[in-house]
């Protein structure tokens, strides 16, 4: 019934009168606001959390114990949430120099990355305890999932009693993540970098010739992010038979829903900053505002789901709420990838996951 209702609503609004431009707020304004009010601050927050993670790991290695281990594990949760707010800004700096893959190697469908992380921990001679050498290794041993295994994986309790190699490896990962975050923050501030190309379209611009291309990129952030949440984050464990929570991202640390909260918050912040409903009038504006409605549904659902993914199988109400999230992501994808582009006279979006 929920899917049918959404389909009917979208069909009715799609038949409304053509969009009417309002001079007060333009696509150029929307893009600039997204960059200045959302993207730059979000990467700065992530950088701060990455630096705090590095400091926390240094403290753990200097004085191992239950208190410093608990502090590092808590900081990991804050880092995951901050990363969740930026990970779908898959344009410009994050897509360069393997920064995305070096930060999050996922999905790891055949467990190859995990095997490399286990090997890095088991073999003391592995060049993973110095950030200079770690950054040249496989992307699988550099990022968040590797750090999660160090802090929460098999035998992670040994960190309470000074597991020197494991702790140094975790510290090296944290410094590597901080360095990548620093690069990302700086890249968005470069005067003639991607940010300037995005907000100043022209025939000489190699990436953005006009406002349509600016807007298409903005909407793709939301449609692609919504699709990845559904296909790569929710479907793998919701569709597993029998139910397998280990197919969820960050299941070891219990931060699956923390990550999702960051994802939805990050995408919603982009939509709020863009104020696309101010560019069009009438029913079209209300259709565009449907994005905010769906993000509110996602936020409410996650706030009501205060459990780990491992307990879902024994909580039918929580399971229903998480399955509802999948419906929300489909609606967000339909709105941002199909309905809203049509309102602005753009061709329909495409699936970035085709062929995966």
Coordinates of C-alpha atoms in Angstrom, one line a residue:
X1 CA 0.0 0.0 0.0
X2 CA 2.9 2.4 0.8
X3 CA 4.5 1.9 -2.6
X4 CA 1.2 2.2 -4.4
X5 CA 0.4 5.5 -2.5
X6 CA 3.7 7.0 -3.5
X7 CA 3.3 5.9 -7.1
X8 CA -0.2 7.5 -7.3
X9 CA 1.1 10.8 -5.7
X10 CA 4.1 11.0 -8.0
X11 CA 1.9 10.3 -11.0
X12 CA -0.6 13.1 -10.1
X13 CA 2.1 15.6 -9.5
X14 CA 3.9 14.7 -12.7
X15 CA 0.9 15.9 -14.6
X16 CA 0.9 19.3 -13.0
X17 CA 1.7 22.5 -14.8
X18 CA 5.3 23.1 -16.1
X19 CA 7.7 24.5 -13.6
X20 CA 7.8 28.3 -13.2
X21 CA 11.2 29.8 -12.4
X22 CA 11.4 32.2 -9.4
X23 CA 14.1 34.9 -9.9
X24 CA 15.0 35.0 -6.2
X25 CA 16.8 31.6 -6.1
X26 CA 18.5 29.9 -9.0
X27 CA 20.3 26.7 -9.7
X28 CA 23.6 28.5 -9.4
X29 CA 22.5 29.7 -5.9
X30 CA 21.5 26.1 -5.0
X31 CA 24.9 24.6 -6.0
X32 CA 26.8 27.4 -4.2
X33 CA 24.8 26.8 -1.1
X34 CA 25.3 23.1 -1.2
X35 CA 29.1 23.6 -1.5
X36 CA 29.5 26.3 1.1
X37 CA 26.8 25.3 3.7
X38 CA 26.9 21.5 3.4
X39 CA 29.8 19.9 1.6
X40 CA 32.7 22.0 3.0
X41 CA 31.4 21.9 6.6
X42 CA 30.7 18.1 6.4
X43 CA 34.2 17.3 5.2
X44 CA 35.7 19.6 7.9
X45 CA 33.7 17.7 10.6
X46 CA 34.8 14.4 9.2
X47 CA 38.4 15.6 9.3
X48 CA 38.1 16.6 12.9
X49 CA 36.7 13.2 13.8
X50 CA 39.5 11.5 11.9
X51 CA 42.1 13.5 13.8
X52 CA 40.4 12.7 17.1
X53 CA 40.4 9.0 16.1
X54 CA 44.2 9.2 15.5
X55 CA 44.7 10.9 18.9
X56 CA 42.5 8.2 20.5
X57 CA 44.6 5.4 19.0
X58 CA 47.8 7.1 20.1
X59 CA 46.4 7.2 23.7
X60 CA 45.4 3.6 23.5
X61 CA 48.9 2.5 22.3
X62 CA 50.6 4.6 24.9
X63 CA 48.5 3.3 27.8
X64 CA 46.6 0.1 27.0
X65 CA 43.6 -0.7 29.1
X66 CA 39.8 -1.0 29.2
X67 CA 39.3 2.8 29.5
X68 CA 41.5 3.8 26.5
X69 CA 40.1 0.9 24.5
X70 CA 36.5 2.0 25.3
X71 CA 37.4 5.6 24.3
X72 CA 38.8 4.4 21.0
X73 CA 35.7 2.3 20.3
X74 CA 33.4 5.2 21.1
X75 CA 35.4 7.5 18.9
X76 CA 35.1 5.0 16.0
X77 CA 31.3 5.4 16.2
X78 CA 31.6 9.2 15.9
X79 CA 34.0 8.7 13.0
X80 CA 31.6 6.4 11.2
X81 CA 28.7 8.8 11.6
X82 CA 30.8 11.7 10.3
X83 CA 32.0 9.6 7.3
X84 CA 28.4 8.6 6.6
X85 CA 27.6 12.3 6.0
X86 CA 30.2 12.7 3.3
X87 CA 30.6 9.3 1.7
X88 CA 28.0 9.9 -1.0
X89 CA 29.5 13.1 -2.2
X90 CA 31.1 11.0 -4.9
X91 CA 32.2 13.8 -7.1
X92 CA 35.4 15.7 -7.5
X93 CA 37.9 15.1 -4.6
X94 CA 36.4 11.9 -3.2
X95 CA 36.6 10.1 -6.5
X96 CA 40.2 11.1 -7.1
X97 CA 43.4 9.2 -6.1
X98 CA 41.3 6.2 -4.8
X99 CA 40.3 8.2 -1.7
X100 CA 36.9 6.6 -1.5
X101 CA 38.2 3.0 -1.8
X102 CA 41.1 3.8 0.6
X103 CA 38.6 5.0 3.2
X104 CA 35.9 2.4 2.7
X105 CA 36.6 -0.9 0.9
X106 CA 33.0 -2.0 0.5
X107 CA 31.3 -4.2 -0.6
X108 CA 33.8 -6.9 0.1
X109 CA 31.7 -9.7 -1.5
X110 CA 34.3 -12.5 -1.3
X111 CA 36.0 -11.5 1.9
X112 CA 39.3 -10.7 0.2
X113 CA 39.8 -7.5 2.1
X114 CA 39.1 -9.2 5.5
X115 CA 41.7 -11.8 4.7
X116 CA 44.3 -9.1 4.0
X117 CA 43.5 -7.4 7.3
X118 CA 43.8 -10.6 9.3
X119 CA 47.2 -11.2 7.6
X120 CA 48.3 -7.7 8.4
X121 CA 47.5 -8.3 12.1
X122 CA 49.0 -11.8 12.2
X123 CA 52.3 -11.0 10.5
X124 CA 54.3 -8.5 12.5
X125 CA 56.7 -7.8 9.7
X126 CA 53.9 -6.5 7.5
X127 CA 54.6 -2.8 6.5
X128 CA 51.4 -1.6 8.1
X129 CA 52.5 0.1 11.3
X130 CA 53.8 3.3 9.6
X131 CA 51.4 5.5 7.6
X132 CA 54.0 6.1 4.9
X133 CA 54.1 2.4 4.0
X134 CA 50.5 1.6 4.8
X135 CA 49.3 4.2 2.3
X136 CA 51.0 2.3 -0.4
X137 CA 49.4 -1.1 0.5
X138 CA 46.1 -2.6 -0.7
X139 CA 43.1 -0.3 -0.2
X140 CA 41.5 -3.1 1.8
X141 CA 44.0 -2.7 4.7
X142 CA 43.9 1.1 4.9
X143 CA 40.4 2.2 5.8
X144 CA 37.5 2.1 8.2
X145 CA 36.7 -1.6 7.9
X146 CA 40.3 -2.5 8.7
X147 CA 40.2 -0.2 11.7
X148 CA 36.9 -1.7 12.8
X149 CA 38.5 -5.2 12.8
X150 CA 41.4 -3.9 14.8
X151 CA 39.1 -2.5 17.4
X152 CA 36.2 -5.0 17.4
X153 CA 37.3 -8.1 15.5
X154 CA 38.7 -11.4 16.7
X155 CA 41.1 -11.0 19.7
X156 CA 40.6 -7.3 19.8
X157 CA 40.3 -7.6 23.6
X158 CA 44.1 -8.0 23.6
X159 CA 44.3 -4.3 23.0
X160 CA 43.6 -3.9 26.8
X161 CA 46.9 -5.6 27.5
X162 CA 49.2 -3.8 25.0
X163 CA 49.0 -5.8 21.8
X164 CA 51.7 -3.6 20.3
X165 CA 51.6 -4.6 16.7
X166 CA 47.8 -4.6 16.4
X167 CA 47.6 -1.2 18.2
X168 CA 50.3 0.4 16.0
X169 CA 48.5 -0.9 12.9
X170 CA 45.3 0.7 14.2
X171 CA 47.1 3.9 14.8
X172 CA 48.6 3.9 11.4
X173 CA 45.1 3.3 9.9
X174 CA 43.7 6.3 11.9
X175 CA 46.5 8.6 10.7
X176 CA 46.0 7.5 7.2
X177 CA 42.3 8.2 7.4
X178 CA 43.1 11.6 8.9
X179 CA 45.6 12.4 6.1
X180 CA 43.0 11.5 3.4
X181 CA 40.4 13.6 5.2
X182 CA 42.8 16.5 5.2
X183 CA 43.3 16.1 1.5
X184 CA 39.6 16.1 0.9
X185 CA 39.0 19.2 3.0
X186 CA 41.8 21.1 1.2
X187 CA 40.7 19.9 -2.3
X188 CA 37.2 21.5 -1.7
X189 CA 38.9 24.8 -0.8
X190 CA 41.2 25.0 -3.8
X191 CA 40.4 28.2 -5.6
X192 CA 40.4 26.8 -9.1
X193 CA 39.4 23.2 -8.1
X194 CA 36.2 21.2 -8.5
X195 CA 34.1 23.4 -6.4
X196 CA 34.7 26.4 -8.6
X197 CA 34.1 24.4 -11.8
X198 CA 30.8 23.2 -10.4
X199 CA 29.5 26.6 -9.5
X200 CA 30.7 28.5 -12.6
X201 CA 29.4 26.7 -15.7
X202 CA 30.5 28.0 -19.1
X203 CA 31.3 26.7 -22.6
X204 CA 35.0 26.7 -21.6
X205 CA 34.3 24.7 -18.4
X206 CA 35.5 21.0 -19.0
X207 CA 32.8 19.6 -16.6
X208 CA 29.8 22.0 -16.4
X209 CA 28.7 23.9 -19.5
X210 CA 25.3 25.1 -18.1
X211 CA 22.9 25.1 -15.2
X212 CA 21.3 21.8 -16.4
X213 CA 24.6 20.0 -15.9
X214 CA 25.1 21.6 -12.5
X215 CA 21.6 20.5 -11.4
X216 CA 22.0 17.0 -12.9
X217 CA 25.1 16.5 -10.7
X218 CA 23.4 17.8 -7.6
X219 CA 20.4 15.5 -8.0
X220 CA 22.6 12.5 -8.8
X221 CA 24.2 12.9 -5.4
X222 CA 20.8 12.1 -3.8
X223 CA 19.6 9.5 -6.3
X224 CA 22.9 7.6 -6.3
X225 CA 23.2 7.8 -2.5
X226 CA 19.7 6.5 -2.0
X227 CA 20.3 3.7 -4.4
X228 CA 23.5 2.6 -2.7
X229 CA 21.8 2.6 0.7
X230 CA 19.1 0.3 -0.7
X231 CA 21.3 -2.0 -2.8
X232 CA 24.5 -2.2 -0.9
X233 CA 23.5 -1.5 2.7
X234 CA 20.0 -2.8 3.3
X235 CA 19.4 -5.5 0.7
X236 CA 22.4 -7.7 1.5
X237 CA 21.2 -8.5 5.0
X238 CA 17.5 -8.0 4.6
X239 CA 17.3 -10.4 1.7
X240 CA 19.6 -13.0 3.2
X241 CA 18.0 -16.4 3.8
X242 CA 18.6 -17.4 6.5
X243 CA 19.0 -13.9 8.0
X244 CA 22.7 -13.0 8.1
X245 CA 23.6 -9.8 10.0
X246 CA 27.3 -10.3 9.0
X247 CA 26.3 -9.0 5.5
X248 CA 25.7 -5.6 7.0
X249 CA 28.3 -2.8 6.9
X250 CA 29.9 -2.2 10.3
X251 CA 28.1 -5.1 12.0
X252 CA 31.2 -5.9 14.2
X253 CA 31.1 -2.6 15.9
X254 CA 27.3 -2.4 16.1
X255 CA 27.5 0.8 14.0
X256 CA 25.3 -0.3 11.0
X257 CA 22.5 2.1 11.9
X258 CA 24.9 4.8 13.0
X259 CA 26.3 4.7 9.5
X260 CA 22.9 4.8 8.0
X261 CA 21.9 7.8 10.2
X262 CA 25.0 9.7 8.9
X263 CA 24.0 8.7 5.3
X264 CA 20.5 10.0 5.5
X265 CA 21.6 13.2 7.4
X266 CA 24.2 14.0 4.8
X267 CA 21.8 13.6 1.9
X268 CA 19.1 15.5 3.7
X269 CA 21.5 18.4 4.4
X270 CA 22.2 18.6 0.7
X271 CA 18.5 18.8 -0.1
X272 CA 17.9 21.4 2.6
X273 CA 20.7 23.6 1.4
X274 CA 19.7 23.4 -2.2
X275 CA 16.1 24.7 -1.6
X276 CA 15.1 23.4 -5.1
X277 CA 11.5 23.9 -4.2
X278 CA 12.2 27.7 -4.2
X279 CA 13.2 27.5 -7.9
X280 CA 9.8 26.1 -9.0
X281 CA 6.3 27.0 -8.1
X282 CA 2.9 25.4 -7.5
X283 CA 2.5 21.7 -7.4
X284 CA 6.1 21.2 -8.7
X285 CA 7.5 22.8 -5.6
X286 CA 5.4 20.5 -3.4
X287 CA 6.8 17.5 -5.4
X288 CA 10.3 18.7 -4.8
X289 CA 9.6 19.1 -1.2
X290 CA 8.7 15.4 -1.1
X291 CA 12.4 14.7 -0.7
X292 CA 12.3 16.4 2.7
X293 CA 9.2 14.5 3.7
X294 CA 10.9 11.2 2.9
X295 CA 14.1 12.1 4.7
X296 CA 12.0 12.9 7.8
X297 CA 10.5 9.5 7.5
X298 CA 13.9 7.9 7.4
X299 CA 15.1 10.0 10.4
X300 CA 12.1 9.1 12.5
X301 CA 12.4 5.4 11.6
X302 CA 16.1 5.3 12.6
X303 CA 15.4 7.1 15.8
X304 CA 12.9 4.3 16.7
X305 CA 15.4 1.6 15.9
X306 CA 17.8 1.6 18.8
X307 CA 19.3 -1.8 18.3
X308 CA 22.1 -3.6 16.5
X309 CA 21.6 -5.4 13.2
X310 CA 22.3 -8.7 15.0
X311 CA 19.2 -8.4 17.1
X312 CA 16.8 -7.7 14.1
X313 CA 15.9 -11.3 13.6
X314 CA 14.3 -11.5 17.1
X315 CA 12.5 -8.1 16.9
X316 CA 9.8 -8.2 14.3
X317 CA 8.8 -4.5 14.9
X318 CA 12.4 -3.4 14.3
X319 CA 12.7 -5.6 11.2
X320 CA 9.5 -4.0 9.8
X321 CA 10.9 -0.5 10.4
X322 CA 14.2 -1.3 8.7
X323 CA 12.3 -2.8 5.7
X324 CA 10.3 0.4 5.6
X325 CA 13.6 2.3 5.2
X326 CA 14.1 0.3 1.9
X327 CA 10.7 1.7 0.7
X328 CA 11.9 5.2 1.6
X329 CA 15.1 4.9 -0.3
X330 CA 13.2 3.7 -3.4
X331 CA 10.9 6.7 -3.1
X332 CA 14.0 9.1 -2.7
X333 CA 15.6 7.5 -5.8
X334 CA 12.4 7.9 -7.9
X335 CA 12.0 11.5 -6.8
X336 CA 15.6 12.6 -7.3
X337 CA 16.4 10.4 -10.2
X338 CA 13.2 10.5 -12.3
X339 CA 10.4 12.9 -11.2
X340 CA 12.4 16.0 -10.2
X341 CA 14.7 15.8 -13.2
X342 CA 11.6 15.7 -15.4
X343 CA 10.2 18.8 -13.7
X344 CA 13.4 20.7 -14.6
X345 CA 13.4 19.3 -18.2
X346 CA 16.3 16.9 -17.6
X347 CA 16.5 13.4 -18.9
X348 CA 15.8 10.6 -16.3
X349 CA 18.6 9.5 -14.1
X350 CA 20.4 6.2 -14.5
X351 CA 21.5 3.5 -12.1
X352 CA 25.2 4.0 -11.1
X353 CA 25.1 0.4 -10.0
X354 CA 24.3 -1.2 -13.3
X355 CA 26.6 -4.0 -14.1
X356 CA 27.7 -4.5 -10.5

